[in-house]
Coordinates of C-alpha atoms in Angstrom, one line a residue:
X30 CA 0.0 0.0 0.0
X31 CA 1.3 3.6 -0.9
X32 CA 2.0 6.4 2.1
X33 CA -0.5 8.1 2.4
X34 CA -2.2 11.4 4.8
X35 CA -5.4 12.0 4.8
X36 CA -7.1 16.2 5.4
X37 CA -10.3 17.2 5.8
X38 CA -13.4 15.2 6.6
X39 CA -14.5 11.8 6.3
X40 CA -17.5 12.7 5.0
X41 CA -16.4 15.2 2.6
X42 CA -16.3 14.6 -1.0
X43 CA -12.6 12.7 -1.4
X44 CA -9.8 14.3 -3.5
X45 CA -6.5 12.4 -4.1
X46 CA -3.4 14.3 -5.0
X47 CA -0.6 12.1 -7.1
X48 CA 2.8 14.4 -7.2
X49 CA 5.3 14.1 -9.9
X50 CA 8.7 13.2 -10.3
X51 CA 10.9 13.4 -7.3
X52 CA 8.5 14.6 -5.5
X53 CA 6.3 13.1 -2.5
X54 CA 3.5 13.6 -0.7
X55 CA 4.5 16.4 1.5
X56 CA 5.0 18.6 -1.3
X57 CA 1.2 19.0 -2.0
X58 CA 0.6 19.7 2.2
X59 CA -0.2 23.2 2.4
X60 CA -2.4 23.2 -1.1
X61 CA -4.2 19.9 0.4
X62 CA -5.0 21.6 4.1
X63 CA -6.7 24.4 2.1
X64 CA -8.4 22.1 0.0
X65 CA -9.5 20.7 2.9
X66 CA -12.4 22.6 3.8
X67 CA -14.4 21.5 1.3
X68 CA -13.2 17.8 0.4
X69 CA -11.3 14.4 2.1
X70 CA -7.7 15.3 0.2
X71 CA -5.4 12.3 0.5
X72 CA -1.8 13.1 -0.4
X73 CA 0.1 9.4 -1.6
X74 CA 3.8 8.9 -2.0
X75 CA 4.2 7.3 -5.6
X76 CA 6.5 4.0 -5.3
X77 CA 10.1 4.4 -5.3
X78 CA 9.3 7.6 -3.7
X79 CA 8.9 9.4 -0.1
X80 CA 7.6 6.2 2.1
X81 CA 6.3 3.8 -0.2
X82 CA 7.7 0.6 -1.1
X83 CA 10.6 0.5 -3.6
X84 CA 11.0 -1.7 -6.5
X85 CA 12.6 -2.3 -9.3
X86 CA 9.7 -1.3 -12.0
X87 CA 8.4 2.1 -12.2
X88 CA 5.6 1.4 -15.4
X89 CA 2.3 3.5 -15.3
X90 CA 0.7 0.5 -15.4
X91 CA 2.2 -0.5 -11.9
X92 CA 1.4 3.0 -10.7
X93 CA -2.1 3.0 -11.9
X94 CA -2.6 -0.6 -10.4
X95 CA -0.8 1.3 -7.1
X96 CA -3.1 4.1 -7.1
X97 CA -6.4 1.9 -7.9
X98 CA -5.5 -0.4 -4.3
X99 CA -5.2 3.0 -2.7
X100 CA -8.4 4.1 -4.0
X101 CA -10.5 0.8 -3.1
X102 CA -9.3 0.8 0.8
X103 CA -9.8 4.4 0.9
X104 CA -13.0 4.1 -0.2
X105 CA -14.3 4.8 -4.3
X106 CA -14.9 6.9 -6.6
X107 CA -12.6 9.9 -6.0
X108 CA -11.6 13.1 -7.6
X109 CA -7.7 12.0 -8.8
X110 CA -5.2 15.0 -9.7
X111 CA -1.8 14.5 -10.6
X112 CA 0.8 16.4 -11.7
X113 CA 3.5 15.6 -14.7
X114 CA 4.4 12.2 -14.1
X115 CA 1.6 11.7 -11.4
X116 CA -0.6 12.7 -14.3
X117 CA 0.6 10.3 -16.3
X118 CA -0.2 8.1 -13.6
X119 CA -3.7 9.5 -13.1
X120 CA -4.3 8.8 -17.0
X121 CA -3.5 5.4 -16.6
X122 CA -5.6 5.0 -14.0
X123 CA -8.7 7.0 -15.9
X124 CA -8.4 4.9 -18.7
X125 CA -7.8 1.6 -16.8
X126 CA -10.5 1.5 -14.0
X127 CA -12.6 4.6 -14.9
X128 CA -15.0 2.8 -12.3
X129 CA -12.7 4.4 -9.5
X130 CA -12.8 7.9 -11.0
X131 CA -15.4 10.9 -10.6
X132 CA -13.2 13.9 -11.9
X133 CA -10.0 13.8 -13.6
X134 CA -7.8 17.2 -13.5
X135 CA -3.8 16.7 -15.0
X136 CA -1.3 19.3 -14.2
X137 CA 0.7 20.1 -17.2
X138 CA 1.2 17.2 -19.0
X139 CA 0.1 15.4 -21.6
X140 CA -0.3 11.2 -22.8
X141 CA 3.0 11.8 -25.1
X142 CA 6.7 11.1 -25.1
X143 CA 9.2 13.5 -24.0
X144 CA 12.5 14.2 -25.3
X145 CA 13.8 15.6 -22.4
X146 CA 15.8 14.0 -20.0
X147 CA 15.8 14.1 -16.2
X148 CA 19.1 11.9 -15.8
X149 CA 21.3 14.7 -14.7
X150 CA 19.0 15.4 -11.8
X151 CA 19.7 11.6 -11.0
X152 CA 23.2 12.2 -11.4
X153 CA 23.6 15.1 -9.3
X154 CA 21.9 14.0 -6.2
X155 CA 24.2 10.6 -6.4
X156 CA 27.0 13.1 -6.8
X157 CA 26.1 14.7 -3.5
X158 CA 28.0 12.9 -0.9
X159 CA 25.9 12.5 2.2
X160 CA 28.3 11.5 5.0
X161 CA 29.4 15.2 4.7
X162 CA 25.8 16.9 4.9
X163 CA 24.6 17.2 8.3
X164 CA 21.9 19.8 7.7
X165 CA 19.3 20.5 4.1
X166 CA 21.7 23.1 3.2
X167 CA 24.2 21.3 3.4
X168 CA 23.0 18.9 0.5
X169 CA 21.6 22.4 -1.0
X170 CA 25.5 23.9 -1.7
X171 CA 26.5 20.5 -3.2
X172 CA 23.6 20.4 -5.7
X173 CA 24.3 24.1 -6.5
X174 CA 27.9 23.1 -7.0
X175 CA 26.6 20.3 -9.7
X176 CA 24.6 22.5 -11.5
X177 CA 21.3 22.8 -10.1
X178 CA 19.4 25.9 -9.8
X179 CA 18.2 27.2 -6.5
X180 CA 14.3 26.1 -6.6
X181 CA 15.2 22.5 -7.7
X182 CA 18.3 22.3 -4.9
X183 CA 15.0 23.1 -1.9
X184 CA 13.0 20.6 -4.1
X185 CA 14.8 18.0 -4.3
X186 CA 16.5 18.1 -1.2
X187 CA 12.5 17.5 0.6
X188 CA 13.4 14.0 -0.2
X189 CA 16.6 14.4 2.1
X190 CA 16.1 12.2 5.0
X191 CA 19.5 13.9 7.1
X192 CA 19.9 12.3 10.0
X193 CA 19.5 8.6 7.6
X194 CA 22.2 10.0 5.4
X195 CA 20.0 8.5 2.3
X196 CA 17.4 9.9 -0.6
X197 CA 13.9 9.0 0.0
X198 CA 14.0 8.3 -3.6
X199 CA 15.4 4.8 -5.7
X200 CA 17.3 6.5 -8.1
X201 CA 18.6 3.0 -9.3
X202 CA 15.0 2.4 -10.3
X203 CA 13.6 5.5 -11.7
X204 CA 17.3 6.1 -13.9
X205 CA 16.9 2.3 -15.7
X206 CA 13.1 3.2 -16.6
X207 CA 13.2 6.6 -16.6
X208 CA 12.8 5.8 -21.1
X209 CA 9.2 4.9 -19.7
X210 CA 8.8 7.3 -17.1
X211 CA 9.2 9.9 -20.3
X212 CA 6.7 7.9 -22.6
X213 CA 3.3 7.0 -22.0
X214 CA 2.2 3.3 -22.9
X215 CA -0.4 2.3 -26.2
X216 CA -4.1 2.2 -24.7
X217 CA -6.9 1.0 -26.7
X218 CA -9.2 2.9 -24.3
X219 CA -10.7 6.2 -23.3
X220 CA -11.9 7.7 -20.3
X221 CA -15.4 9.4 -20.9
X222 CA -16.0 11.3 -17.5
X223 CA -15.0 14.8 -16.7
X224 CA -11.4 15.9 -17.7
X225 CA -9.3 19.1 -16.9
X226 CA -5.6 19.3 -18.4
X227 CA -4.5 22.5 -16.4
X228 CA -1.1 24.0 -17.3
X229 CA 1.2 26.7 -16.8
X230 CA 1.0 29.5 -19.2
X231 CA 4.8 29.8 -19.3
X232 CA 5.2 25.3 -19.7
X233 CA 6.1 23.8 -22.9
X234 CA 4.4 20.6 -21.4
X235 CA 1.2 20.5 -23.4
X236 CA 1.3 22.1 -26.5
X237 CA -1.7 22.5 -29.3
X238 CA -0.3 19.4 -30.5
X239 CA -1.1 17.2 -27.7
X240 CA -4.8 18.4 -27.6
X241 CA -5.6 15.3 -30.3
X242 CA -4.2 12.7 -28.9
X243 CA -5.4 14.2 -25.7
X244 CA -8.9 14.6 -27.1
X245 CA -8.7 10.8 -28.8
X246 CA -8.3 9.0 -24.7
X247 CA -10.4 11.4 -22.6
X248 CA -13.4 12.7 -25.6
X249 CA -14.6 15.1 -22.3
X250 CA -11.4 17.0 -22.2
X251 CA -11.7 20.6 -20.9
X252 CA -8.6 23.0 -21.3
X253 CA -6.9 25.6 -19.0
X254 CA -4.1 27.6 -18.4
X255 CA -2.7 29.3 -15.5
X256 CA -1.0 32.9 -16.3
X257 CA 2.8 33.1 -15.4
X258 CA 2.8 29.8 -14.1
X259 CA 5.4 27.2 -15.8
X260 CA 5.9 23.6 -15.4
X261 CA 5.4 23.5 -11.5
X262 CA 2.4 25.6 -11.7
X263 CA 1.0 24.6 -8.5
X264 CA 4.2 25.9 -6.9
X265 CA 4.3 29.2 -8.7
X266 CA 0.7 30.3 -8.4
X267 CA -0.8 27.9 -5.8
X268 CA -3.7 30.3 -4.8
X269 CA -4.4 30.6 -8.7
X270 CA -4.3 26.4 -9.0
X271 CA -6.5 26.2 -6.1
X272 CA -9.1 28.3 -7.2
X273 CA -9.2 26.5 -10.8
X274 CA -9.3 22.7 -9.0
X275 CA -12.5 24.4 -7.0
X276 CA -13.8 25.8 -9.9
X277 CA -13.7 22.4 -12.2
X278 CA -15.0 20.1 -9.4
X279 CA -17.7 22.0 -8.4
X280 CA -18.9 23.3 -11.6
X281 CA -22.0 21.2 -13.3
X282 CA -21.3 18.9 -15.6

């Protein structure tokens, strides 16, 4: 079973948060106790990630099958948003068991490969050498050292646990499948419930492009972007993302 919190409650309408890459959980803690007032917000740790087990497959398919356990002992359906590769995750999921699903929202990404690489990231926190870091900042200054800019250093170093001297991350795992991490699999199905594929004004991650192949797995797709937002849009205008996650799950349908 996935780490997981739980806000809000019981008998609120539930809300499951899926982070992306790197990330955890904890990341998504102050957006989900605001979110809180309203609906049951469960934050999760993806595998190889925060707590949750590690192994040595990270395939949407495995993540979807993750997420859909998490979802029947929590109690089904739910509201599922996820952001880049937790939105790949939440895709999956959609088009897998739509049965678990009420509203869909995916944070700027789209069902598509990506050129891009996130190796170095890998590379640079197993360049960090722990036994010397006895405090976040310490980890911080190494990463800057290897090339990493200042708001990925304070990201990346949330999955620092200190005093264990270790990453709460399996970078073995997620650098030999990262090629599918940056894909997303062949599905002969679609998702026909309520869809919202909200991204950052300033993002390259979902392009006019991607709205067919988008359009061809979830027919009910709705569109929207945030203004001077990029890629971690939730972390550059979190009041803004808030307000359009409100807006799309309580509006009619």
């Amino acid at each position: 079973m996935l780490a997981h919190t739980e806000f809000g409650s019981a008998e609120a309408p539930r809300l499951l948060i899926v982070h992306g890459l790197f990330g955890s959980g904890r990341n998504w803690g102050v957006i989900a106790k605001r979110l809180s007032d309203s609906y049951r917000v469960v934050t999760c740790d993806l595998r190889n990630h925060g707590s949750s087990p590690r192994t040595e497959t990270h395939a949407y398919a495995d993540l979807a099958a993750d997420l859909a356990e998490l979802i029947e002992h929590l109690g089904a359906p739910m509201h599922v948003c996820g952001h880049s590769m937790g939105g790949k995750a939440a895709m999956m999921l959609a088009l897998e068991r739509p049965d678990l699903l009420d509203r869909l929202i995916v944070a700027d990404i789209a069902p598509v490969a990506y050129g891009h690489s996130q190796m170095q990231f890998i590379d640079a926190m197993r360049g960090v050498d722990l036994e010397t870091v006895s405090r976040r900042s310490d980890a911080e200054a190494q990463l800057g050292a290897l090339g990493v800019e200042p708001a990925l250093q304070s990201f990346f170093t949330q999955s620092l646990d200190v005093a264990g001297k270790r990453w709460r991350l399996n970078l073995d795992t997620l650098a030999a499948e990262m090629d599918k991490i940056l894909s997303f699999p062949e599905v002969d199905k679609r998702f026909d419930g309520p869809a919202l594929f909200l991204s950052g004004a300033g993002s390259d991650y979902v392009r006019t492009e991607h709205r067919e192949p988008i359009k061809a797995l979830f027919p009910e797709a709705r569109f929207a972007k945030i203004p001077q937002a990029g890629h971690w849009l939730h972390a550059d205008k979190p009041r803004e993302f808030e307000a359009a996650l409100r807006a799309f799950l309580s509006m009619d349908l």
